[in-house]
mmCIF file of C-alpha atoms in Angstrom:
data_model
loop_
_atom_site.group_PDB
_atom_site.id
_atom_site.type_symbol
_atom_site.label_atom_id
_atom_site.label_comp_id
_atom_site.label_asym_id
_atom_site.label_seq_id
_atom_site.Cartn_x
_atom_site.Cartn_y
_atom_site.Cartn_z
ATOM 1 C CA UNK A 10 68.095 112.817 110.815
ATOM 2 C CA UNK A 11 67.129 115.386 113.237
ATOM 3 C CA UNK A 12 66.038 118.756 112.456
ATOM 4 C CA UNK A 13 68.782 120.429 114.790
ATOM 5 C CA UNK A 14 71.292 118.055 113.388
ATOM 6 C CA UNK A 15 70.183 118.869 109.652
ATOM 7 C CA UNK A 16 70.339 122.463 110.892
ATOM 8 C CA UNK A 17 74.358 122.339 112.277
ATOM 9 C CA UNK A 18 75.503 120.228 109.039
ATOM 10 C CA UNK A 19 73.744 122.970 106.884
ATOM 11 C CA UNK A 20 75.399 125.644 109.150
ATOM 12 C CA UNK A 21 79.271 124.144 109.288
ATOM 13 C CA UNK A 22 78.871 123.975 105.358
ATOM 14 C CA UNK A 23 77.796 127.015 105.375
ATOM 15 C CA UNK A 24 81.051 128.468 107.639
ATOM 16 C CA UNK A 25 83.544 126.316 105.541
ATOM 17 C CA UNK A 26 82.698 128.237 102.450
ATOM 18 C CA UNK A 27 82.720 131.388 104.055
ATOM 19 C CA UNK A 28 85.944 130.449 104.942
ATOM 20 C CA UNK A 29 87.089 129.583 101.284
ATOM 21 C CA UNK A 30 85.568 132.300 99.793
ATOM 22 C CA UNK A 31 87.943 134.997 102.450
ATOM 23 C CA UNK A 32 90.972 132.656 102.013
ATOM 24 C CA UNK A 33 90.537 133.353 98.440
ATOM 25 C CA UNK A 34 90.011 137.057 98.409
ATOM 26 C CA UNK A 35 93.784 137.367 99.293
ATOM 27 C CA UNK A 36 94.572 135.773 95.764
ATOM 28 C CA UNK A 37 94.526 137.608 92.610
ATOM 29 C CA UNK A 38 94.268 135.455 89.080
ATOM 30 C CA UNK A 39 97.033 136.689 86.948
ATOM 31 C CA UNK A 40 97.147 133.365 84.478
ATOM 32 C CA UNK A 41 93.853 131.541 82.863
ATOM 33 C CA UNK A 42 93.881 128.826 80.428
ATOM 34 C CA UNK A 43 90.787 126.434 79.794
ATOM 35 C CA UNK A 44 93.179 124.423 77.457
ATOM 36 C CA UNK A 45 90.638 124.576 74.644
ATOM 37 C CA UNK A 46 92.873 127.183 72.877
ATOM 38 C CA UNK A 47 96.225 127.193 71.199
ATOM 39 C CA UNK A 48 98.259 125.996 73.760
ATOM 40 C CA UNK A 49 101.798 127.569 72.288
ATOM 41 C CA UNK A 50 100.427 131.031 73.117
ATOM 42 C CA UNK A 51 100.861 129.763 76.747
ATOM 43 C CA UNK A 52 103.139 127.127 76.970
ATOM 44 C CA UNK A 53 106.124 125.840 75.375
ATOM 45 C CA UNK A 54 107.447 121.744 75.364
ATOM 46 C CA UNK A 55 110.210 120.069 76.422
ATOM 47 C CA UNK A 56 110.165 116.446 74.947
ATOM 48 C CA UNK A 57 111.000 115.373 71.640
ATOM 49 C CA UNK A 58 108.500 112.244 71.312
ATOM 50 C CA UNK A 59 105.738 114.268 73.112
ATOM 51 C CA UNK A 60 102.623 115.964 71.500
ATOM 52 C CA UNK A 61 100.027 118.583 73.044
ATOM 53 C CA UNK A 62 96.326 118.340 71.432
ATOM 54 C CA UNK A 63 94.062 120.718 72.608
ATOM 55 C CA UNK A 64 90.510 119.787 72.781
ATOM 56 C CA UNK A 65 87.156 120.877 72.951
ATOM 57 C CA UNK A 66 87.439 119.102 76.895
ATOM 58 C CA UNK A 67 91.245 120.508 77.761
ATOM 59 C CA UNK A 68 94.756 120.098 76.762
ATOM 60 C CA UNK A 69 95.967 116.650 76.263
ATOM 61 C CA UNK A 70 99.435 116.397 77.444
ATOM 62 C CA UNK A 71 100.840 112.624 75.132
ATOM 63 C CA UNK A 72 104.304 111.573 76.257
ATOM 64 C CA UNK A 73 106.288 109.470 73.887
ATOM 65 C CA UNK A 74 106.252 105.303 73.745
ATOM 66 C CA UNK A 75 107.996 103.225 76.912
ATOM 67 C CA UNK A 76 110.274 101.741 74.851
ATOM 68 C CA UNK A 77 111.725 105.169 73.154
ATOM 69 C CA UNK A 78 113.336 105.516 77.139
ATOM 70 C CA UNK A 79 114.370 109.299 78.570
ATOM 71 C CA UNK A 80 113.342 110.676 74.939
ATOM 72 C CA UNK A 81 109.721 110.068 75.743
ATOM 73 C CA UNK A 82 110.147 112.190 78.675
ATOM 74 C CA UNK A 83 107.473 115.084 78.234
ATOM 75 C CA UNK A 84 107.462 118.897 80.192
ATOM 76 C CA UNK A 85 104.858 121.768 79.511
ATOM 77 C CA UNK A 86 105.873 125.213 80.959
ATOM 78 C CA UNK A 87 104.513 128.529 80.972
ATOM 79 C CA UNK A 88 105.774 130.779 79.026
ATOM 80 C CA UNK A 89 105.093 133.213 81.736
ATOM 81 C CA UNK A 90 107.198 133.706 85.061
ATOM 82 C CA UNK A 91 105.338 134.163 88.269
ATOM 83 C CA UNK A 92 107.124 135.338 91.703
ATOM 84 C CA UNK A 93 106.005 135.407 95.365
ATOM 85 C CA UNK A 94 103.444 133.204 96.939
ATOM 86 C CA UNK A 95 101.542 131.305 94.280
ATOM 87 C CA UNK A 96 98.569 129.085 94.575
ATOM 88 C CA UNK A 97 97.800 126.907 91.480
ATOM 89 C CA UNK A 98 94.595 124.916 90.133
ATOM 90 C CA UNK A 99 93.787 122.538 87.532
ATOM 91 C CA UNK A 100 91.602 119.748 86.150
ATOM 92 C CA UNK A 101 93.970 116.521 85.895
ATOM 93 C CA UNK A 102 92.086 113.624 83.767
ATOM 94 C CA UNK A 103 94.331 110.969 83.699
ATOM 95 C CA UNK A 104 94.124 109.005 80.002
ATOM 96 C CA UNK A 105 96.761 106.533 79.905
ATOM 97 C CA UNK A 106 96.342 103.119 81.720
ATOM 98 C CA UNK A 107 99.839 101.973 82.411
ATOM 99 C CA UNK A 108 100.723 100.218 85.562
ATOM 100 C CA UNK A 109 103.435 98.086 84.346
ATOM 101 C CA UNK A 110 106.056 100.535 84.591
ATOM 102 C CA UNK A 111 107.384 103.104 86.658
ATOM 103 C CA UNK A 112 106.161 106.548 85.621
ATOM 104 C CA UNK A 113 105.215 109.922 87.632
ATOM 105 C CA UNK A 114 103.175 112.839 87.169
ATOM 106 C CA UNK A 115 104.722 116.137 88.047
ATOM 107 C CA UNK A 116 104.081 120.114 88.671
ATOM 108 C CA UNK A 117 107.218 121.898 88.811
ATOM 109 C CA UNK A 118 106.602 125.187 90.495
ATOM 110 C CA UNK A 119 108.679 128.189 90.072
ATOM 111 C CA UNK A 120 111.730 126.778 88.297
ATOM 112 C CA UNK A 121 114.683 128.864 87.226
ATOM 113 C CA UNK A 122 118.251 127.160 86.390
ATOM 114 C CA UNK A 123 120.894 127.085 88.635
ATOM 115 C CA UNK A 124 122.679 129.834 87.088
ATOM 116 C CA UNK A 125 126.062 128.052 86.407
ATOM 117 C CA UNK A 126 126.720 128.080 82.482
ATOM 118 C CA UNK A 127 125.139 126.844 80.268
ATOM 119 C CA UNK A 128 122.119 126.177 82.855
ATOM 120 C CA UNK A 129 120.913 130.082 82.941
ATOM 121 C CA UNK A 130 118.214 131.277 85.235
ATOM 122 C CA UNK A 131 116.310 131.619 82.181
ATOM 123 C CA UNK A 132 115.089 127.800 81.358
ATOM 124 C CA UNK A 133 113.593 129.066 77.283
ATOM 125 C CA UNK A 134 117.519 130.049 76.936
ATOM 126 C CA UNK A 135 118.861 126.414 77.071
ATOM 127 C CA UNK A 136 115.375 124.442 76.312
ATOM 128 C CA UNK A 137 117.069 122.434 73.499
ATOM 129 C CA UNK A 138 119.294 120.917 76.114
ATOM 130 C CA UNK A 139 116.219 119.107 76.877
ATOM 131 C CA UNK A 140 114.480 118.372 73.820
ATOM 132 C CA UNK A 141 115.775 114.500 75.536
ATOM 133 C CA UNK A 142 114.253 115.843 79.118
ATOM 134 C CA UNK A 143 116.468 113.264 81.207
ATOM 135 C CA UNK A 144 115.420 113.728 84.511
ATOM 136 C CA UNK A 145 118.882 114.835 85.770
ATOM 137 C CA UNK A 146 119.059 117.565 83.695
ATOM 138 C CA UNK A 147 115.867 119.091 85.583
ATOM 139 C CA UNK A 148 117.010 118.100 89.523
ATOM 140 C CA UNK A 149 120.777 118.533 89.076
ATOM 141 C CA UNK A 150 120.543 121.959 86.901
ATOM 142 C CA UNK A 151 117.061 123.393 88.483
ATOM 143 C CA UNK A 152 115.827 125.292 91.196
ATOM 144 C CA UNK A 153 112.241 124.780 91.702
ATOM 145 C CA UNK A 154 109.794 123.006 93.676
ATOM 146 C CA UNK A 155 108.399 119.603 92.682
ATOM 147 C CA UNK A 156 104.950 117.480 93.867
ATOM 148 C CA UNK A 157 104.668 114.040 92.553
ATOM 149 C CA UNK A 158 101.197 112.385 91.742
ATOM 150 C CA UNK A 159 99.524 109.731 89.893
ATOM 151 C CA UNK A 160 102.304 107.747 90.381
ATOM 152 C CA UNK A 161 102.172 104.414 88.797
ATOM 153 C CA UNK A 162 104.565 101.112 88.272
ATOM 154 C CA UNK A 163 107.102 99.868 90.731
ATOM 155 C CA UNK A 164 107.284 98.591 94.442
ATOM 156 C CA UNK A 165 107.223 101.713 95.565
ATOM 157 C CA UNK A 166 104.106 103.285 93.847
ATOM 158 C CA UNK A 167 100.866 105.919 94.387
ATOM 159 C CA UNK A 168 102.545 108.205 96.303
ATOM 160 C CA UNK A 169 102.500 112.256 96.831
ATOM 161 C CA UNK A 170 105.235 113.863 97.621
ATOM 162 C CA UNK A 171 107.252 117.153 97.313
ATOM 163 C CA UNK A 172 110.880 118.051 96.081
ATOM 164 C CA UNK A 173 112.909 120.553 96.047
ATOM 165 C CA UNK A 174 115.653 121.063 93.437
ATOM 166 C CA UNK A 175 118.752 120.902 92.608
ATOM 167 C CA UNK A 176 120.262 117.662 94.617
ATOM 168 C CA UNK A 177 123.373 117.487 96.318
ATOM 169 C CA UNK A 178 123.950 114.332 96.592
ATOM 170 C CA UNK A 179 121.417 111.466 96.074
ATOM 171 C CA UNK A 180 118.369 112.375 94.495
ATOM 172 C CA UNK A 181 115.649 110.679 96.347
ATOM 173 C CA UNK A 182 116.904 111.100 99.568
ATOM 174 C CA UNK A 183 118.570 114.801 99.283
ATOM 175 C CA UNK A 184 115.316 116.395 97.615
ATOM 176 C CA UNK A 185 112.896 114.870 99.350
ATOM 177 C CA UNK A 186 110.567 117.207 101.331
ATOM 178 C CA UNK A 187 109.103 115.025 104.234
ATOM 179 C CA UNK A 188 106.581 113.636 105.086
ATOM 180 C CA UNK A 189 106.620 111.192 101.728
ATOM 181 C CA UNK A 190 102.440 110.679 101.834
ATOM 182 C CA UNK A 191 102.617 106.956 100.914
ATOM 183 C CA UNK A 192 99.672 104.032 99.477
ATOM 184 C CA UNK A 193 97.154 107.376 97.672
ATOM 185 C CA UNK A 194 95.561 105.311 95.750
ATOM 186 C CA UNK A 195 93.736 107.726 93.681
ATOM 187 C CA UNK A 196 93.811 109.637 90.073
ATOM 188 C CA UNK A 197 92.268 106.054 88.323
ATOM 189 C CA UNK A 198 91.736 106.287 84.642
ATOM 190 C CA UNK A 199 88.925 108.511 83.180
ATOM 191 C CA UNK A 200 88.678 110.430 86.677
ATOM 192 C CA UNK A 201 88.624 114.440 86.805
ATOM 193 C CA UNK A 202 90.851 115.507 90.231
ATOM 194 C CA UNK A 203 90.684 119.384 90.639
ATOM 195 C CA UNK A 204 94.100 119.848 91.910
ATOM 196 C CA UNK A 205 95.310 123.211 93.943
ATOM 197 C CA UNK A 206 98.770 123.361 95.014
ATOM 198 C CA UNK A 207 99.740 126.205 96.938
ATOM 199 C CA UNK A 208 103.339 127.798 98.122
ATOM 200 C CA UNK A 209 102.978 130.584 100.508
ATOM 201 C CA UNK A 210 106.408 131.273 102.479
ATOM 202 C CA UNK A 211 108.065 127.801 102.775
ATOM 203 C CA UNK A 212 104.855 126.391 103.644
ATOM 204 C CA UNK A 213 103.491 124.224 100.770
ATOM 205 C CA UNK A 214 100.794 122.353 100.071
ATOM 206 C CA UNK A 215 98.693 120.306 97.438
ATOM 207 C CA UNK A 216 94.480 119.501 97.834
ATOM 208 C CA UNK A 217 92.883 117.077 95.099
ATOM 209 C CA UNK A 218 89.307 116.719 95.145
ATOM 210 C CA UNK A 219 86.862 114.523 93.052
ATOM 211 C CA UNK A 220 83.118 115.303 93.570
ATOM 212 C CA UNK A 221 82.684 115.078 97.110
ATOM 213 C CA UNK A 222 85.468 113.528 97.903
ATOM 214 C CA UNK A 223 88.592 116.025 99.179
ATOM 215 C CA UNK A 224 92.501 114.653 100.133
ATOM 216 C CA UNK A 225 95.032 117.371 101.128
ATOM 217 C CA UNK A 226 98.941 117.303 101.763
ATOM 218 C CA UNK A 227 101.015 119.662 103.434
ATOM 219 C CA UNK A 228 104.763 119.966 103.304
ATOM 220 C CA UNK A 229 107.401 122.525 105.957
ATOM 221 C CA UNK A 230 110.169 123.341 103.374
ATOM 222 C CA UNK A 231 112.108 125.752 105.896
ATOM 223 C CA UNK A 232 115.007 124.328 106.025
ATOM 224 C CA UNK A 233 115.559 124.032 102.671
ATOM 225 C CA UNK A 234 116.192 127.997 100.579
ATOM 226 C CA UNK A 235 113.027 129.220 99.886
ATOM 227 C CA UNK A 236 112.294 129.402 95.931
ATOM 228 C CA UNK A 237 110.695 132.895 95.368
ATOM 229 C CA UNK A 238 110.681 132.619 91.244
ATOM 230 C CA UNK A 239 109.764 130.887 87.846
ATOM 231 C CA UNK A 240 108.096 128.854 85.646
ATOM 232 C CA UNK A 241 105.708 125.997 86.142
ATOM 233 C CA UNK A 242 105.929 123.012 84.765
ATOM 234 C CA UNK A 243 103.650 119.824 84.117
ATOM 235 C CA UNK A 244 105.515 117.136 83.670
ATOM 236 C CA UNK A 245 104.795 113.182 82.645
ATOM 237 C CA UNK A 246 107.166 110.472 82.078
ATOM 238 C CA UNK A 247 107.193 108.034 79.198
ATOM 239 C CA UNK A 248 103.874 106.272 78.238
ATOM 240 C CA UNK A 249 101.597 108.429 80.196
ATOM 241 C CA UNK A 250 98.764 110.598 78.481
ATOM 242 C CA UNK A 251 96.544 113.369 80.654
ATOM 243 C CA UNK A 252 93.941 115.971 79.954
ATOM 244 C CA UNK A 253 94.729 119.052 81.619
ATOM 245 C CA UNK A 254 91.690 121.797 81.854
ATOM 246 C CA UNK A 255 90.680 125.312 83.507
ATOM 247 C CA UNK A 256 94.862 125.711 84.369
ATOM 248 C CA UNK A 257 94.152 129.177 86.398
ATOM 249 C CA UNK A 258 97.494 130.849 88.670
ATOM 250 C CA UNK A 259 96.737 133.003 91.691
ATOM 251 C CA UNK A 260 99.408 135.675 93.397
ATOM 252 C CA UNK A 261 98.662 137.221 96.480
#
């Protein structure tokens, strides 16, 4: 390697986290949690068969058993509501192993209910509607966005892709966000993804890196209504088992 070539890599690193370090400065952290703490001081659980452990590494999010169905279903929210632009971060270790069945990671962001009774804007008001969390009840009686990751089982597996809630009409096709970001064959077993999604406007997006290795998505959700307030949630279907760490929320 040339000297003037060592010189311009060391210079456009140099530039790109200049350029992190001002994006950030227009963010200001108004939520911290390493997960090593009592997670019910932060979070509450939807998810009858599920169990939170938090550990010395992070939270460990356990769903219920495959065969136990939609009551294995598992969702973590804040207890806190955040409004505005948001940008989100997180260590995501993903425990479980399964690749036999169909089963998806999710972040809700900023979900309130549709507002028709008994599905209040206030999700904690009608929580033991879901202690079963059928998926229905979230993208028929929400409004939020949702990113799906770590996606496992199925024809139609490892994919990202973004949501927004409540459907109309068919789910897959009425919420989906495009592009669908197809064949991501990433978040393997035992890996540590630092995951930042980020909603500013309508304009969303989601960047996971591992080590030195960076992947990021981006999503237009103009012409869908924009979804200005909420809680977030971390969601995993039946027979999946993460380790979530160093959760941290930023609001401009």
């Amino acid at each position: 390697m040339t000297r003037l070539l060592l010189v311009s890599i060391l210079v456009a690193i140099g530039m790109n986290s200049c350029v992190r370090a001002g994006n950030m400065k227009q963010w200001k952290s108004v939520l911290t949690d390493s997960g090593t703490n009592d997670w019910k001081g932060v979070w509450f659980l939807d998810g009858e068969k599920a169990t939170v452990t938090n550990t010395k590494d992070g939270m460990v999010l356990k769903s219920g058993p495959v065969d136990d169905g939609n009551a294995s279903h598992a969702v973590l929210w804040t207890v806190q509501s955040f409004s505005g632009d948001l940008r989100v971060e997180y260590d995501f270790t993903r425990l479980d192993s399964n690749k036999d069945h169909v089963s998806v990671c999710i972040f809700y962001l900023q979900a309130t209910g549709v507002g028709e009774a008994p599905y209040v804007p206030d999700i904690f008001k009608w929580r033991d509607l879901r202690q079963v969390p059928t998926m229905s009840l979230y993208y028929t009686h929400m409004n939020c966005y949702h990113f799906s990751y770590a996606c496992t089982g199925g024809k139609d597996f490892n994919y990202v892709r973004a949501r927004r809630y409540p459907t109309k009409g068919a789910f897959d096709t009425d919420t989906r966000i495009e592009p669908s970001y197809d064949k991501v064959d990433l978040f393997k077993p035992g890996e540590t993804w630092h995951l930042a999604f980020e909603k500013t406007g309508t304009d969303l997006s989601l960047t996971a890196t591992h080590g030195d290795e960076t992947h990021s998505w981006k999503w237009d959700a103009s012409k869908y209504p924009p979804v200005v307030e909420g809680r977030l949630g971390l969601r995993q279907m039946r027979g999946r088992e993460s380790r979530y760490a160093n959760f941290e929320v930023f609001s401009r």
